Coordinates of C-alpha atoms in Angstrom, one line a residue:
X1 CA 50.3 113.8 63.7
X2 CA 47.3 115.3 62.2
X3 CA 46.7 118.6 61.3
X4 CA 46.2 120.3 64.8
X5 CA 47.0 123.6 66.5
X6 CA 50.4 121.6 67.0
X7 CA 51.4 121.5 63.3
X8 CA 54.0 123.2 61.8
X9 CA 51.2 124.3 58.7
X10 CA 49.3 126.5 61.8
X11 CA 52.3 127.8 64.4
X12 CA 54.5 128.9 60.5
X13 CA 51.3 132.1 60.1
X14 CA 50.9 133.0 64.1
X15 CA 52.0 136.6 64.5
X16 CA 54.6 135.8 66.0
X17 CA 55.7 134.0 63.4
X18 CA 55.1 136.5 60.5
X19 CA 57.2 139.1 62.4
X20 CA 60.0 136.6 62.9
X21 CA 60.3 135.9 58.8
X22 CA 60.0 140.6 58.8
X23 CA 62.6 140.6 61.3
X24 CA 65.3 138.4 59.7
X25 CA 64.8 140.0 56.3
X26 CA 65.5 142.9 57.4
X27 CA 68.9 142.0 58.8
X28 CA 69.4 140.2 55.1
X29 CA 68.2 144.2 54.5
X30 CA 70.5 146.5 56.0
X31 CA 73.3 143.1 55.2
X32 CA 73.6 143.6 52.1
X33 CA 73.2 147.3 51.9
X34 CA 76.3 147.4 53.5
X35 CA 77.8 144.7 51.2
X36 CA 77.0 147.5 48.1
X37 CA 78.7 150.4 49.7
X38 CA 81.8 148.4 50.6
X39 CA 81.7 146.6 47.7
X40 CA 82.0 150.5 46.5
X41 CA 84.6 152.2 48.4
X42 CA 87.0 149.5 48.5
X43 CA 87.0 148.6 45.1
X44 CA 85.9 151.6 43.2
X45 CA 88.1 154.3 45.2
X46 CA 91.5 152.8 44.2
X47 CA 90.6 152.4 40.8
X48 CA 89.6 156.4 41.1
X49 CA 93.1 157.5 43.9
X50 CA 95.3 155.4 41.0
X51 CA 93.5 157.2 38.1
X52 CA 93.7 160.5 40.0
X53 CA 97.6 160.1 40.8
X54 CA 99.2 159.7 37.2
X55 CA 96.4 162.9 35.9
X56 CA 97.3 165.0 38.2
X57 CA 100.2 165.8 39.8
X58 CA 99.5 167.5 42.3
X59 CA 97.9 167.8 46.6
X60 CA 94.4 166.8 44.9
X61 CA 96.3 163.2 44.4
X62 CA 97.9 163.4 47.2
X63 CA 94.7 163.9 49.2
X64 CA 92.5 161.5 47.1
X65 CA 94.9 158.2 48.3
X66 CA 95.0 159.4 52.4
X67 CA 90.7 159.4 51.4
X68 CA 91.5 155.9 50.4
X69 CA 93.4 154.6 52.9
X70 CA 90.7 155.9 55.2
X71 CA 87.7 154.2 52.5
X72 CA 89.7 151.7 53.7
X73 CA 89.1 151.5 57.7
X74 CA 86.0 152.6 57.0
X75 CA 85.3 149.1 55.1
X76 CA 86.1 147.5 58.0
X77 CA 84.1 149.3 60.2
X78 CA 81.5 148.1 57.5
X79 CA 81.6 144.5 57.9
X80 CA 81.9 144.3 60.9
X81 CA 77.9 146.0 60.9
X82 CA 77.4 143.1 57.9
X83 CA 78.3 139.9 60.2
X84 CA 77.2 141.5 63.0
X85 CA 73.4 141.4 61.5
X86 CA 74.3 138.8 59.3
X87 CA 74.7 136.5 63.1
X88 CA 71.4 138.2 64.3
X89 CA 69.5 136.9 60.5
X90 CA 70.6 133.7 61.3
X91 CA 69.2 133.1 64.7
X92 CA 65.8 135.1 64.2
X93 CA 65.8 132.4 61.5
X94 CA 67.0 130.0 64.0
X95 CA 64.0 131.2 66.0
X96 CA 61.8 131.2 63.6
X97 CA 62.8 127.3 63.4
X98 CA 63.3 126.2 66.9
X99 CA 59.5 127.6 67.1
X100 CA 57.4 126.0 63.9
X101 CA 59.6 122.4 64.5
X102 CA 59.3 122.7 68.1
X103 CA 62.6 122.2 68.5
X104 CA 64.3 123.1 71.8
X105 CA 66.7 126.4 70.6
X106 CA 71.1 125.2 70.7
X107 CA 72.9 127.7 73.1
X108 CA 75.5 126.0 72.8
X109 CA 76.3 126.6 69.7
X110 CA 73.5 129.8 69.3
X111 CA 73.9 131.7 72.0
X112 CA 71.6 134.1 73.6
X113 CA 67.9 134.8 71.2
X114 CA 67.7 137.7 69.7
X115 CA 65.6 139.9 72.2
X116 CA 62.2 139.8 70.7
X117 CA 62.0 144.7 71.2
X118 CA 65.0 144.0 68.7
X119 CA 62.6 141.2 66.4
X120 CA 59.8 144.3 66.6
X121 CA 61.5 147.1 65.1
X122 CA 63.0 145.0 62.5
X123 CA 60.1 143.4 61.5
X124 CA 58.3 147.0 61.1
X125 CA 61.1 148.3 58.6
X126 CA 59.7 145.1 56.2
X127 CA 57.0 146.1 53.8
X128 CA 57.2 142.9 52.1
X129 CA 53.5 141.4 51.9
X130 CA 52.3 138.6 53.8
X131 CA 51.2 137.0 51.2
X132 CA 54.8 135.9 50.3
X133 CA 55.1 135.6 53.7
X134 CA 52.5 132.7 55.1
X135 CA 53.0 129.1 54.3
X136 CA 56.8 129.4 54.3
X137 CA 57.0 125.8 54.3
X138 CA 54.3 124.5 51.4
X139 CA 53.7 120.9 50.4
X140 CA 54.5 118.9 53.6
X141 CA 51.3 116.0 54.1
X142 CA 52.8 113.4 56.2
X143 CA 50.7 112.1 59.2
X144 CA 54.3 111.9 61.1
X145 CA 55.5 115.7 62.0
X146 CA 59.0 115.0 62.3
X147 CA 58.9 113.7 58.8
X148 CA 57.3 117.3 57.7
X149 CA 60.3 118.7 60.1
X150 CA 63.1 117.3 57.9
X151 CA 61.6 117.5 54.8
X152 CA 61.4 121.5 55.5
X153 CA 64.3 121.5 57.3
X154 CA 65.9 120.2 53.7
X155 CA 63.8 122.2 51.4
X156 CA 65.6 125.2 53.9
X157 CA 69.2 123.7 52.6
X158 CA 68.8 123.2 48.8
X159 CA 66.8 126.6 48.4
X160 CA 70.8 128.2 50.1
X161 CA 72.3 125.2 47.7
X162 CA 70.5 126.4 44.8
X163 CA 70.8 130.3 45.1
X164 CA 74.2 129.6 45.8
X165 CA 75.4 127.1 42.8
X166 CA 73.8 130.2 41.0
X167 CA 75.8 132.8 41.9
X168 CA 79.0 131.0 42.0
X169 CA 79.1 130.7 38.3
X170 CA 78.4 134.5 38.4
X171 CA 81.0 135.3 40.4
X172 CA 83.0 133.7 38.3
X173 CA 82.2 135.1 34.5
X174 CA 82.1 138.6 36.3
X175 CA 86.4 137.5 37.4
X176 CA 86.2 136.1 33.8
X177 CA 84.8 139.4 31.9
X178 CA 86.6 141.8 34.3
X179 CA 90.6 140.3 33.7
X180 CA 90.2 139.8 30.0
X181 CA 88.4 142.6 29.4
X182 CA 91.3 145.3 31.4
X183 CA 94.3 143.0 29.3
X184 CA 92.5 143.9 25.9
X185 CA 92.0 147.3 26.8
X186 CA 95.8 147.7 28.1
X187 CA 96.6 145.8 24.9
X188 CA 94.7 148.1 22.5
X189 CA 96.8 151.3 24.8
X190 CA 100.2 149.9 24.2
X191 CA 100.6 149.9 28.7
X192 CA 104.0 148.3 29.4
X193 CA 103.7 146.0 32.1
X194 CA 104.4 147.7 35.0
X195 CA 102.2 150.6 33.5
X196 CA 99.8 147.9 33.1
X197 CA 99.7 145.9 37.0
X198 CA 99.3 149.5 38.5
X199 CA 96.7 151.0 36.4
X200 CA 94.5 148.3 36.1
X201 CA 95.9 144.9 38.4
X202 CA 96.6 146.3 41.9
X203 CA 93.6 148.5 42.3
X204 CA 91.3 145.9 41.4
X205 CA 93.0 143.3 43.5
X206 CA 89.9 143.3 46.9
X207 CA 87.8 143.0 44.0
X208 CA 89.8 139.7 42.2
X209 CA 90.0 138.4 45.6
X210 CA 86.4 138.8 46.0
X211 CA 85.3 137.2 43.6
X212 CA 87.6 134.4 43.7
X213 CA 87.4 133.7 47.4
X214 CA 84.2 132.8 47.6
X215 CA 83.4 131.3 44.5
X216 CA 86.0 129.3 46.3
X217 CA 84.1 128.7 50.1
X218 CA 80.6 128.4 47.8
X219 CA 82.0 125.8 46.2
X220 CA 82.7 124.3 48.9
X221 CA 80.1 125.0 50.9
X222 CA 77.4 123.3 48.6
X223 CA 79.3 119.7 49.0
X224 CA 78.7 120.2 52.7
X225 CA 75.0 121.3 51.2
X226 CA 74.5 117.9 49.3
X227 CA 76.0 115.9 52.0
X228 CA 73.9 117.0 54.1
X229 CA 70.4 117.0 52.1
X230 CA 71.7 113.8 50.9
X231 CA 71.7 112.7 54.6
X232 CA 67.5 113.9 55.5
X233 CA 66.2 111.9 52.4
X234 CA 68.1 109.3 54.1
X235 CA 66.2 109.8 57.4
X236 CA 63.0 110.3 55.2
X237 CA 63.1 107.4 53.9
X238 CA 63.8 105.4 56.6
X239 CA 61.6 106.8 58.3
X240 CA 60.2 107.3 62.7
X241 CA 63.2 109.8 63.0
X242 CA 64.3 110.1 66.1
X243 CA 64.0 114.1 67.4
X244 CA 67.8 114.5 68.3
X245 CA 67.8 113.7 64.4
X246 CA 66.2 116.7 64.3
X247 CA 68.2 118.8 66.1
X248 CA 71.5 117.3 64.6
X249 CA 69.9 118.6 61.0
X250 CA 68.8 121.9 62.4
X251 CA 72.2 122.7 63.4
X252 CA 73.9 121.7 60.0
X253 CA 71.6 123.9 58.2
X254 CA 72.4 127.1 60.7
X255 CA 76.4 125.8 60.1
X256 CA 76.0 125.1 56.2
X257 CA 73.3 127.1 55.8
X258 CA 72.9 130.2 57.0
X259 CA 76.7 131.3 58.5
X260 CA 78.6 131.4 56.0
X261 CA 78.4 135.2 55.2
X262 CA 78.3 135.2 51.4
X263 CA 76.4 137.9 50.2
X264 CA 73.8 137.1 46.9
X265 CA 72.4 140.2 45.4
X266 CA 68.5 140.4 46.5
X267 CA 67.7 140.6 42.4
X268 CA 68.5 136.6 42.0
X269 CA 66.6 135.7 44.8
X270 CA 63.4 137.1 43.4
X271 CA 64.6 136.5 40.5
X272 CA 64.5 132.5 41.3
X273 CA 61.8 132.4 44.2
X274 CA 58.8 132.1 41.5
X275 CA 60.5 128.5 39.7
X276 CA 61.9 127.3 42.8
X277 CA 58.7 127.5 45.1
X278 CA 56.4 126.0 43.0
X279 CA 59.3 123.1 42.3
X280 CA 60.1 122.9 46.6
X281 CA 56.3 122.4 47.3
X282 CA 56.0 120.1 44.1
X283 CA 59.2 117.9 45.8
X284 CA 57.6 118.0 49.3
X285 CA 54.7 116.5 48.9
X286 CA 56.5 114.0 47.5
X287 CA 58.9 113.4 50.0
X288 CA 56.2 113.0 52.6
X289 CA 53.2 111.4 50.6
X290 CA 52.7 108.7 52.5
X291 CA 55.1 108.7 55.4

């Protein structure tokens, strides 16, 4: 299909498309802030409370222990809203993609769309320069629009895979540094095993659990992403994909790429974006040339 008014290149830069991109970015910014506060409360408050318990054998220490329990309840509330906004952001991304790719909305999987009012209010909070949002999918040069769509879907999955692959090793490195540092400090000040466990390990269990759990989940997610990426490349190589193929791949983008709620810090996104944008544009051109 030639580059007409119905092409991806036109639709992705329509005002409503840019607004959807702004809205989903706002959602994920909210999620990241809630996540940071949840980590601060769930990790540092228990450590602080244990320190207070050993330093001050009085009502203040007991009060801090009670405060820790309240903090954990606050964490549960934050986690609930984290997931709510994460799903909302994923749905808005799906609204953007289904509009740009002209794919039917899968109500059975996605439920209802996010209201236009919510999208508008969320978009108002985002101050990203429009130049960073325009031409979201680049390097799509095939005359067959379905090939361009498959390539854009591959780009979505590849970006998620690469970003989370880097984050996975940040998690395990952080886990190793904290654990080794705790052991070294415990040995230097000659703590007994029980005191070491109470002072260093038990208060940090939520942190250790988070780091290991997310490392394992992201590793499993990465295998699923790679599997779907290879399937897309087969569709592109074979040519003439069916519309049902596009819809099934889009479902996989949502299930394996968007719903897993692993918050990758924004600094990793900003660090990787310039390099990967250039790489994806070249890869997309290669995949869609002469197709």
